[in-house]
Structures are given as C-alpha cells and as structure tokens.
Coordinates of C-alpha atoms in Angstrom, one line a residue:
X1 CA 7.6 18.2 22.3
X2 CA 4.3 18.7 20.2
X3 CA 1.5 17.3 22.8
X4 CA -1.7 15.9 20.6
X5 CA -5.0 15.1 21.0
X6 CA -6.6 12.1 19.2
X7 CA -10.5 12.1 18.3
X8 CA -12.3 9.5 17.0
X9 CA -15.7 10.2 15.3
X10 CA -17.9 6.6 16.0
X11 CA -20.9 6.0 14.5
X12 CA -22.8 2.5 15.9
X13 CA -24.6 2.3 12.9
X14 CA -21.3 1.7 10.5
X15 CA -20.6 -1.0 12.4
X16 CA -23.7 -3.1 10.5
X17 CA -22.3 -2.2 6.8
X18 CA -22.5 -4.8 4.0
X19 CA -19.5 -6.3 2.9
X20 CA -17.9 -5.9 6.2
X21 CA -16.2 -9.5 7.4
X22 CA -15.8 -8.6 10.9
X23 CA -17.0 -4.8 12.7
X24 CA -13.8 -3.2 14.0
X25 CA -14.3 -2.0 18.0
X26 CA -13.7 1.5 18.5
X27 CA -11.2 1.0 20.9
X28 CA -8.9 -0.7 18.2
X29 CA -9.5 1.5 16.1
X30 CA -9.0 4.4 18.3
X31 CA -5.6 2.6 18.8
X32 CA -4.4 2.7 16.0
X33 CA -5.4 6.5 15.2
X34 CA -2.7 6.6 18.5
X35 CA -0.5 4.9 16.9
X36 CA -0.6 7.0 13.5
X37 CA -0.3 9.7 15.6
X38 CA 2.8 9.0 18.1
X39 CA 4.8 7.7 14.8
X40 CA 5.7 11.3 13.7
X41 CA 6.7 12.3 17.0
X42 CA 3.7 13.9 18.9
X43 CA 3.2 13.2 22.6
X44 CA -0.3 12.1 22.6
X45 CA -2.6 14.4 26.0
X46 CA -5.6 13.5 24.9
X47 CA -7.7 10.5 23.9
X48 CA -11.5 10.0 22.8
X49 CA -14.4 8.6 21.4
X50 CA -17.2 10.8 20.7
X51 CA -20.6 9.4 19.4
X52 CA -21.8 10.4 16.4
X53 CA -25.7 10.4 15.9
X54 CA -25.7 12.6 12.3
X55 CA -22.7 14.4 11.2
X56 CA -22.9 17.9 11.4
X57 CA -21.9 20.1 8.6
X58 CA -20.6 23.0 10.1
X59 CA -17.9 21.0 12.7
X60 CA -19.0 17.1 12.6
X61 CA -19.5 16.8 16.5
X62 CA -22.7 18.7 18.2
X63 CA -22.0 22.5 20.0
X64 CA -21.8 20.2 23.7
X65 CA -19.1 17.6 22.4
X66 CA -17.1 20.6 20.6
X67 CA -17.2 22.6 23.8
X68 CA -16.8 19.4 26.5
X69 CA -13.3 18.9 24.1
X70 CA -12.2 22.4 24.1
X71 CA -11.9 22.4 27.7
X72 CA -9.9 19.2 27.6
X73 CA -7.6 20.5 24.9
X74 CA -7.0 24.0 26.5
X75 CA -6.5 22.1 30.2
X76 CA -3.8 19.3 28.9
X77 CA -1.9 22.3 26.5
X78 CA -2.5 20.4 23.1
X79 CA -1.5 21.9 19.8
X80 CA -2.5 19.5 17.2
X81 CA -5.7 17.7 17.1
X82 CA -6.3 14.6 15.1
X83 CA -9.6 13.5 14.1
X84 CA -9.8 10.4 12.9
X85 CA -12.4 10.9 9.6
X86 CA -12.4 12.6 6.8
X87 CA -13.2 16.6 7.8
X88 CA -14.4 19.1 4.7
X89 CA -12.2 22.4 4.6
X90 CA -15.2 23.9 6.6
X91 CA -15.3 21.6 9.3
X92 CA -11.6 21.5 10.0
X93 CA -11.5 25.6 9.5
X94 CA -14.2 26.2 12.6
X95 CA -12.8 23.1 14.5
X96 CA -9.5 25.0 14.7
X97 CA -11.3 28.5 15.4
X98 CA -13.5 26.5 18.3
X99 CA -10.7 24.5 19.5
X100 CA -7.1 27.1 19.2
X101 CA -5.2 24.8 17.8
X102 CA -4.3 23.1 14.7
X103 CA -6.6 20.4 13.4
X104 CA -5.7 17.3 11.0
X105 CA -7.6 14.7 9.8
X106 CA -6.9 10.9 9.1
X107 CA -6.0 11.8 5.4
X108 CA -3.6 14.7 6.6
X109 CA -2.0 12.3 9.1
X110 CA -1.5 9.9 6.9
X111 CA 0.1 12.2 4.1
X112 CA 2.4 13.4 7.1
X113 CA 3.4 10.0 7.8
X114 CA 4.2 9.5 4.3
X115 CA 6.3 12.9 3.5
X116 CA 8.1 11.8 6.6
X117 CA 9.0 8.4 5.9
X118 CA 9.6 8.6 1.4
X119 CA 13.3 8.0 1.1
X120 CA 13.3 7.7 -2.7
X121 CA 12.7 10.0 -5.5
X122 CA 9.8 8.1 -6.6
X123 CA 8.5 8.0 -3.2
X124 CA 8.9 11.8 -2.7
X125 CA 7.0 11.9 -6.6
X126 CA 4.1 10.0 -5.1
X127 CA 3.8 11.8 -1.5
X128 CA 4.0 15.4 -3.1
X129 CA 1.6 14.7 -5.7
X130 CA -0.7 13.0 -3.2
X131 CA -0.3 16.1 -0.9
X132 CA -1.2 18.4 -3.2
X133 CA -4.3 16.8 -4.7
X134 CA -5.0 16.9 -1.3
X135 CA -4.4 20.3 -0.5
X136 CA -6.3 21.5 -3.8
X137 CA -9.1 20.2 -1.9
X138 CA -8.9 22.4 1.2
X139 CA -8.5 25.8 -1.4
X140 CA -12.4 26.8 -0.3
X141 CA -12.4 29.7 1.2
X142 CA -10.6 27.8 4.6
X143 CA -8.0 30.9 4.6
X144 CA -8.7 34.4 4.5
X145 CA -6.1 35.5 2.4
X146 CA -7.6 33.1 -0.3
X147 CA -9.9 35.9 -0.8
X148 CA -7.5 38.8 -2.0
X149 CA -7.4 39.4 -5.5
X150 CA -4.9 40.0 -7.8
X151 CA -5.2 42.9 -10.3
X152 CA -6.6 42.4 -14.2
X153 CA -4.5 43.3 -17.5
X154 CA -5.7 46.5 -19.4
X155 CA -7.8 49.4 -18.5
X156 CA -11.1 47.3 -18.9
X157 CA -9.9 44.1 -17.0
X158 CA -12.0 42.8 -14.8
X159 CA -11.4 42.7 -11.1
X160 CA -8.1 40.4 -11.6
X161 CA -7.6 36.6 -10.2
X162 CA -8.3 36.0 -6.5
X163 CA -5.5 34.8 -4.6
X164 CA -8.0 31.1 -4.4
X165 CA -7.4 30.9 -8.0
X166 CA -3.7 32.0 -8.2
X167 CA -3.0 29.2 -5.8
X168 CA -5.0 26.5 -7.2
X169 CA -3.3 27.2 -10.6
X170 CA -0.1 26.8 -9.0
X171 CA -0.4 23.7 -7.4
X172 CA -2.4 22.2 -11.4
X173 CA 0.6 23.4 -12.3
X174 CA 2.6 21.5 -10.2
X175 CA 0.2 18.3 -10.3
X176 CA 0.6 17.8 -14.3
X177 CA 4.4 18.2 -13.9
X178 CA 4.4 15.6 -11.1
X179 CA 2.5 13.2 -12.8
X180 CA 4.6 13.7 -16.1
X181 CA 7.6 12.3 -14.0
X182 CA 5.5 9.4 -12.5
X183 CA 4.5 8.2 -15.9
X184 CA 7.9 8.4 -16.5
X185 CA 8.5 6.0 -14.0
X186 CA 5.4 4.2 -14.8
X187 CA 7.4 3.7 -18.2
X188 CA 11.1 2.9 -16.4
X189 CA 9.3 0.3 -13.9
X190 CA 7.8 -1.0 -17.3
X191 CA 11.1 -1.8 -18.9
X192 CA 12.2 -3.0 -15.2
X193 CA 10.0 -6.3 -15.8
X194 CA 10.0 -6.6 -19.7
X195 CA 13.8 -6.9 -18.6
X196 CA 13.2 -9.3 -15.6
X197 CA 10.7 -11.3 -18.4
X198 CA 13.7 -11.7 -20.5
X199 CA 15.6 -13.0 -17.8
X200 CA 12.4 -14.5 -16.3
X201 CA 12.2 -15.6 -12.8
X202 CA 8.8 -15.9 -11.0
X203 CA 8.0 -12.9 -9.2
X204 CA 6.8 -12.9 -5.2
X205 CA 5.1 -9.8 -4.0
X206 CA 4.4 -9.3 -0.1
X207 CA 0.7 -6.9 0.7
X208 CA -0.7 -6.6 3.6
X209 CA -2.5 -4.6 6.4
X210 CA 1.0 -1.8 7.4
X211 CA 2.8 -3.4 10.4
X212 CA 2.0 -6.8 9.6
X213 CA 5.3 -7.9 9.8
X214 CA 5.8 -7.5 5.7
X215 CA 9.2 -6.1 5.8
X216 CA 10.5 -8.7 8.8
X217 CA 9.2 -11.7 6.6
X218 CA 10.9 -10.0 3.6
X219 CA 15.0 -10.3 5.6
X220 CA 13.7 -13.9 6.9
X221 CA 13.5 -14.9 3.2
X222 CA 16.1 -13.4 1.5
X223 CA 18.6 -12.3 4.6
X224 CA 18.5 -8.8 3.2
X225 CA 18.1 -5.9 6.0
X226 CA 15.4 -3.6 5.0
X227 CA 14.0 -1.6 7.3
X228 CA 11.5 -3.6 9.7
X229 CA 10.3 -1.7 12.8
X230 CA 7.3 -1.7 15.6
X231 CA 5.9 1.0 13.6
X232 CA 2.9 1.6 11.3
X233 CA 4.7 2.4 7.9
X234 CA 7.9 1.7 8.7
X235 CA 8.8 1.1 5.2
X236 CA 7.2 3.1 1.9
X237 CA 9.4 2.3 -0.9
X238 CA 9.5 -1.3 -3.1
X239 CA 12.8 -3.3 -2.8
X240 CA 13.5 -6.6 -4.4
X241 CA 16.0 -9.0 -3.5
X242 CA 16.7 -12.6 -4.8
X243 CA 15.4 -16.2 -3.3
X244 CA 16.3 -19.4 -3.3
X245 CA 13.2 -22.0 -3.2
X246 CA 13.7 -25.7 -1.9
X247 CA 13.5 -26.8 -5.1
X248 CA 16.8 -24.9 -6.5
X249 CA 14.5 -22.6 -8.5
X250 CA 15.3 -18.6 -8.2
X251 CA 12.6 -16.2 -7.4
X252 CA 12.5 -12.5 -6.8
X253 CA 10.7 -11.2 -4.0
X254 CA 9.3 -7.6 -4.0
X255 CA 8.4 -5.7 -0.8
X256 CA 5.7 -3.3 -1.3
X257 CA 3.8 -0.5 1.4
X258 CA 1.3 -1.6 3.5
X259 CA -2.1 -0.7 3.4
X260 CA -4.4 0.7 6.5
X261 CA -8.2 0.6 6.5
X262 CA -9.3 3.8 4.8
X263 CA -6.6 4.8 2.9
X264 CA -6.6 7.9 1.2
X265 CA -7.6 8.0 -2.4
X266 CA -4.8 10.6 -3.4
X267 CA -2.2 7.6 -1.7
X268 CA -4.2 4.6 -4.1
X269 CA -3.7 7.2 -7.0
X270 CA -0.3 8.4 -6.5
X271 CA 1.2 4.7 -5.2
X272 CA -0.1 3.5 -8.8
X273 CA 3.3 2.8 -10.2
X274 CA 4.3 0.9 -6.8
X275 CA 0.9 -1.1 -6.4
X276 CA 1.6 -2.7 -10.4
X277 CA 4.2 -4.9 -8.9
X278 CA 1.4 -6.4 -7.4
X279 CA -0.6 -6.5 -10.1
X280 CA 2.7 -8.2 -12.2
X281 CA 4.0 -10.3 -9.6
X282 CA 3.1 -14.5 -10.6
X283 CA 2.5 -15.3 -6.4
X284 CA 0.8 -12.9 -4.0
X285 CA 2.0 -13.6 0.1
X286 CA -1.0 -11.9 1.8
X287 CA 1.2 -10.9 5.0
X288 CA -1.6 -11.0 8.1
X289 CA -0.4 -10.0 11.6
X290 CA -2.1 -13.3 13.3
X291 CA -1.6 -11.7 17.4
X292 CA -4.3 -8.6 15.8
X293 CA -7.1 -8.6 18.1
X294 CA -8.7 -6.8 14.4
X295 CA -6.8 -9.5 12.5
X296 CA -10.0 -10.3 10.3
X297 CA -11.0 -6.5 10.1
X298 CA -7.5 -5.9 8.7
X299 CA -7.5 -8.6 6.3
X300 CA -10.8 -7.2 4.8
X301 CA -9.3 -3.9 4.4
X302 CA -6.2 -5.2 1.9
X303 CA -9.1 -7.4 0.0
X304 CA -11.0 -4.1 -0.5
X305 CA -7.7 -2.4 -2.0
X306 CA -7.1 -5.0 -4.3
X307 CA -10.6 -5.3 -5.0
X308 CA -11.1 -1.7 -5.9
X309 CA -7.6 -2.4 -8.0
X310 CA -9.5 -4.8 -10.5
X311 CA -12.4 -2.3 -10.6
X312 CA -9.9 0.3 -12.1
X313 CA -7.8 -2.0 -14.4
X314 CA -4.7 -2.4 -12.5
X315 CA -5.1 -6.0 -11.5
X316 CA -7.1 -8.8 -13.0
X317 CA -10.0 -10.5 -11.0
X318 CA -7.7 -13.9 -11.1
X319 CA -5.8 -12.6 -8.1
X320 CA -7.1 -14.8 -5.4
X321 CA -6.1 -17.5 -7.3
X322 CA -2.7 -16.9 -6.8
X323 CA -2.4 -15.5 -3.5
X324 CA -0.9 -17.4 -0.4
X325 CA -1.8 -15.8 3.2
X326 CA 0.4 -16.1 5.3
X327 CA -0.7 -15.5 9.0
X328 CA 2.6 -14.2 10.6
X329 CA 3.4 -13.7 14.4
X330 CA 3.0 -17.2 15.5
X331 CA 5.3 -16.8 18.2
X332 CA 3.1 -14.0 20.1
X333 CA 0.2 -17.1 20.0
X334 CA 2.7 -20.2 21.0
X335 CA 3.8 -21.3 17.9
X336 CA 2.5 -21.9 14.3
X337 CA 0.7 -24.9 16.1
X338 CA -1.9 -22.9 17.9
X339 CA -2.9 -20.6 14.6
X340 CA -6.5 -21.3 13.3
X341 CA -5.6 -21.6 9.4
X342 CA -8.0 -21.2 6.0
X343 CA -7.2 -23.4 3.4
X344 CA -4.1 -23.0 1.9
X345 CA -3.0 -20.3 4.3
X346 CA 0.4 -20.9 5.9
X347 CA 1.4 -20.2 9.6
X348 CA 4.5 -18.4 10.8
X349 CA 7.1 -16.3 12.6
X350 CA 9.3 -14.2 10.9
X351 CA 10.9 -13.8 14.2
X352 CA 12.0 -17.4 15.0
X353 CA 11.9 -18.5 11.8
X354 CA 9.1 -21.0 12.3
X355 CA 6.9 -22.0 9.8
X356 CA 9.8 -20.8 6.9
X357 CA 10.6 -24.1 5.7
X358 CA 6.2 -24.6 5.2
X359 CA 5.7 -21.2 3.6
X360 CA 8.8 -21.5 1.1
X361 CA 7.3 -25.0 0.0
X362 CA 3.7 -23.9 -0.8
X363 CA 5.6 -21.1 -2.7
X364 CA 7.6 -23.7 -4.7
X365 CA 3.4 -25.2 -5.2
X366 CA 2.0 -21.9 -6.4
X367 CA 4.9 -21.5 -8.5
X368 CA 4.7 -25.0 -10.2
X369 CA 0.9 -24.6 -10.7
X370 CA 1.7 -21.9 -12.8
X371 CA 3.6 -24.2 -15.5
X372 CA 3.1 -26.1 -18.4
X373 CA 4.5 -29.7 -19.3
X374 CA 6.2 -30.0 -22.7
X375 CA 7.7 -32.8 -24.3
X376 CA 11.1 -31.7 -26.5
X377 CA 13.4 -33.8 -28.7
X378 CA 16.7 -32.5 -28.9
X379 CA 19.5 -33.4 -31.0
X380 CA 22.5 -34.6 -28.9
X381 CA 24.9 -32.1 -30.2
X382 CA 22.9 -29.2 -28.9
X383 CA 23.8 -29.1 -25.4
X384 CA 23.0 -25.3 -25.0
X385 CA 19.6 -25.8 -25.6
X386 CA 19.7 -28.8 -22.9
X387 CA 21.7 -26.7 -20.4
X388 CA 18.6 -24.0 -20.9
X389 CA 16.1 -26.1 -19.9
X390 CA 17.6 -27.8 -16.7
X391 CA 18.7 -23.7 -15.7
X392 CA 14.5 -22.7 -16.7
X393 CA 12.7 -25.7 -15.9
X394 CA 12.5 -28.6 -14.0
X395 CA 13.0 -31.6 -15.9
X396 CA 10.0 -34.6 -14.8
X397 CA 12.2 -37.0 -17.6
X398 CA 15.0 -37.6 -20.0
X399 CA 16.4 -40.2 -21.7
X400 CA 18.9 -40.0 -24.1
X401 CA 19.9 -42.4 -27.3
X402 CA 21.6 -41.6 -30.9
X403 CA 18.7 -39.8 -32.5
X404 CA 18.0 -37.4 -29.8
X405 CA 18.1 -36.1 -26.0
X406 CA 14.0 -36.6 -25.1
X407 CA 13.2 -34.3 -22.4
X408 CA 9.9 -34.1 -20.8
X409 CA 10.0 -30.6 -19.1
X410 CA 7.8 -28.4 -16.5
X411 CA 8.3 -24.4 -17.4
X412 CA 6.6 -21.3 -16.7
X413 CA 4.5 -20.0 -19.8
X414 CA 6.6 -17.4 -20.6
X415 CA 10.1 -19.4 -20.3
X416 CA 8.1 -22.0 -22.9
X417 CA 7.6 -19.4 -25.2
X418 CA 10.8 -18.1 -25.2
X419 CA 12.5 -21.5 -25.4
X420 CA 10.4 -22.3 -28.4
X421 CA 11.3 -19.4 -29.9
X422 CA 14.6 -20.2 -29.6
X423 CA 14.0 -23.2 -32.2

C-alpha cells in the first residue's frame, strides 16, 4: 500500500473573509483533506497543519517548515504528499525535489478522485477534459524534458518546436475534441428535457456539500439503489428516477455530484452539462448533512457554486426561491425533533425514513406554488380533453350540465400552455 502524507497550508487571517457565514477550523478542514485522501486508497503516515504567515513563491512553506516535514516524510516512508491548496508548477516541482517524493495538490486530488470514480462516458468526457486543462497548466518548465526541442522544416528553419510546445499542442488538440463531444451532449441532454417538457412532469434536483447523504435521500424517495456510501464522492454521474408525491402527482427526481468547498474550476467548467439540470429542474432539495460539526461552512460553499452559476449564465438569480433545504441525518442528533430549522427548511433521516412524509409534502407546496388557476368550459362530448386535465392538473372544481363540463383547474405553466394549445 501507497502511505501518504496530508499537509494543510492555514492561514489565520482567511478565516476573517467577507462573505464567509461561518470560518471553517483547520482541524475540519484538515479532516476532510484525510478524507479526500484515504478515498483512493492511500494509507495516510502523516498529518499536519503548518502556519502560513506569507506564501512563499518558490515552495509555499518557509526553508524550516519544508525541512521539519522532510524528516517526517523520509522517517514514516511516504510516497505521495498532499497539500491541501492550490501549488503553481514551481512550487510543487521543488516540493518534490526537497521532499523525494511525489507531491499533489487539492486540485490533483480531486481530479484523481474523479478519474477514479466517472462510470459513464460523459463522466469520463468531463474528468479528461478537466484533467487536461489542468495539466496544460503544469506545462512550465516543471519537467526537464519539456525543454528538448524538436527539429525545424527546411534548411533555414529555425531551431524547431520545444518538446513544451509539442506537448501543449497535443493536449489543445485533445481539449477542442473533448469539448466538441460535450457540446454534443450539451445538445442530447437538451433534447432529454424538451422531451421530458412534452411529457412534462415537474423536475426535483438534489445539490449539496459531497457526502451529505444526496444519493441515500435519492433510494429513500424513489426506492431506486444508486450508489450511496460513507464516502466523499461516492457518486459522479446524474440519474433520474420517477416519484410519486402525496398528492398523486408524478415527479422526476435527478441526482446530481456534490460539491466540496474549493472546487476546482476545470470540475465547474467541465461538469457544465451535469450542473444544467440544476439550473432546469422547477424545485431545488438543498441536501445538508445536519450531524457536520462545519454544517454552516458547507452550506456556504454549495450557495457560492450556485452563486458563481448565475454570475456565468447557467442559472437564474430566482433560484432561492425555489429551493427546499433539507437538513438530513436527524437520526445522528435524536430525531428530526432536536434539528434547529430555517424557515421552510425540512428535517430528516434518510436512514429511518423520518421526516419523509414532511419533506415530500412541502415538495407537493413548492410544486403547487409554481401553478396557475384557469377556469375551462368544455363541451361534454370531449372527454379527452377532460381526461388530460385530471392526468396534468389538479382539479379545485367541476360541475357539469348540458352546455358544458366547467372545470376550474390548477396546472403548471408549461402543461397550461400546452393544453391551450391543444384548443
């Protein structure tokens, strides 16, 4: 087995940013780079927190915490070292000459986890092209054969193309023929819901911080058996599966990945296609894992993805209006009963099953919030059209007499339209 060390960079003075509901301790959050780490297999050695007064260009850490590490990394016989910030190609290049072993960051961990755990072909679309725009990053001079060259055309060429450019054309190369397929799927996921539209029944997506409990909620609901494990992204690819509401009205609900506090841009850009369910999806379950110790630091961290979402287009600023959260793992406080609740928010176990019955009725609320009353007169003879709206709608009124069925009807906006259409 691989043994690992796990680093975390701290800096005291983060901890007072704007826009920051709750500072996260460096404990949890050294935690968590644990368990990023352990999920793909590494024995973790080594653990610790090392102070950061100014970052230093050259490595990060000063010459003493560099040297105090190297020691603990040669005594414990590590091989990979995980630093849990962002490290330039420079920094991670002398980090691995000071330290004799490889180096990763919390973006390369991350993008391991991912290659890993991508089970589709989309998926594997999304992690490739997220590794390599990664990797493009790293081409500066962090390798010494980067800086052979590779000989001109013609007697009076030039020197020829370095080996640093050879490679970086290869993988733009690579990185317009990736994202060719994923507007592809862009385009297939597009006809996906113009078809579900057609067919329309309101659509439920699940976000939230990764390990929240997403996919466990998701089999409580629909008694499908996705994937749901003790285990930071456990699940990377979308799945949908039918539900019935109290109310006899059909829903799908869509599973999505979970988010983690810093997530790599090249993820947000290549998980684009995945994230639009969101963005399409008529109620949002905000899945929280209640039992967090970081609970509130977590929940910032999914409202700064969607955020940044709006700020690029994907999603419209209306979103909080429509989102439910749902504060999940009751059961690890003692019951739905002893969870402190916002307004709105719902309480419950997707282990016991607690708390179901509440959440499934304030998803029948959003739902109905979401419709419009209309008032129809239909002649008596047309019993399709009457058959549609008790299978679309929910139907506040009727009474019927020789002129016409009168039918005072509650629909979504789009299942008016297309009703109305229907003439």
């Amino acid at each position: 087995m691989i043994g690992a060390a796990v680093i975390l960079p701290w800096e005291r003075q983060a901890r007072d940013l704007p826009g920051v509901e709750q500072p996260r301790a460096a404990e949890a959050r050294l935690a968590e780079a644990v368990g990023l780490t352990a999920s793909i297999g590494l024995i973790i050695r080594h653990t610790a927190i090392l102070p950061l007064r100014t970052r230093r260009p050259a490595m990060l850490f000063g010459e003493g915490q560099v040297a105090t590490q190297a020691e603990a990394i040669s005594r414990n016989d590590i091989e990979v070292v995980v630093v849990d910030a962002a490290l330039s190609p420079v920094q991670q290049r002398n980090l691995e000459r000071a330290w004799s072993c490889k180096v990763i960051d919390r973006t390369g961990l991350i993008l391991d986890i991912f290659g890993e755990r991508a089970a589709t072909k989309e998926g594997t679309l999304q992690v490739e092209l997220a590794h390599l725009a990664y990797q493009r990053s790293r081409l500066v001079r962090s390798w010494t054969h980067l800086e052979r060259q590779r000989g001109g055309f013609g007697f009076l060429g030039g020197p020829g193309e370095t080996q640093i450019e050879a490679d970086r054309r290869l993988i733009d190369d690579r990185l317009v023929r990736l994202r060719k397929d994923l507007e592809q799927v862009r385009r297939t996921r597009g006809l996906h819901r113009s078809a579900r539209r057609r067919v329309p029944f309101p659509v439920i997506a699940l976000v939230g911080y990764t390990n929240a409990g997403k996919s466990t909620l998701f089999n409580a609901l629909t008694g499908a058996e996705v994937t749901a494990r003790d285990q930071l992204f456990a699940t990377l690819d979308p799945t949908m599966r039918g539900l019935r509401l109290p109310s006899g009205r059909r829903a799908i609900l869509s599973d999505t990945v979970g988010f983690i506090s810093q997530l790599p841009h090249e993820l947000v850009e290549a998980f684009r296609a995945t994230l639009e369910e969101v963005a399409e999806a008529d109620v949002i379950l905000h899945v929280r894992d209640a039992a967090h110790p970081e609970t509130a630091a977590q929940r910032g961290d999914v409202i700064k993805v969607l955020d940044d979402m709006v700020a690029d287009g994907t999603l419209d600023p209306a979103w909080p209006d429509r989102t439910i959260e749902v504060l999940n793992k009751a059961d690890l406080l003692g019951g739905v009963a002893a969870v402190p609740l916002r307004d709105g928010a719902v309480a419950v176990s997707a282990v016991t099953g607690d708390g179901l019955d509440a959440l499934q009725a304030a998803i029948d609320g959003a739902i109905a919030e979401g419709m419009e009353v209309a008032d129809y007169d239909i002649p008596p003879q047309d019993g399709a059209r009457v058959a549609w709206l008790y299978q679309h709608g929910e139907v506040v009124t009727r009474s019927d007499d020789d002129v016409a069925v009168h039918m005072k009807v509650r629909l979504l906006p789009a299942d008016r339209a297309r009703f109305e259409r229907r003439g």
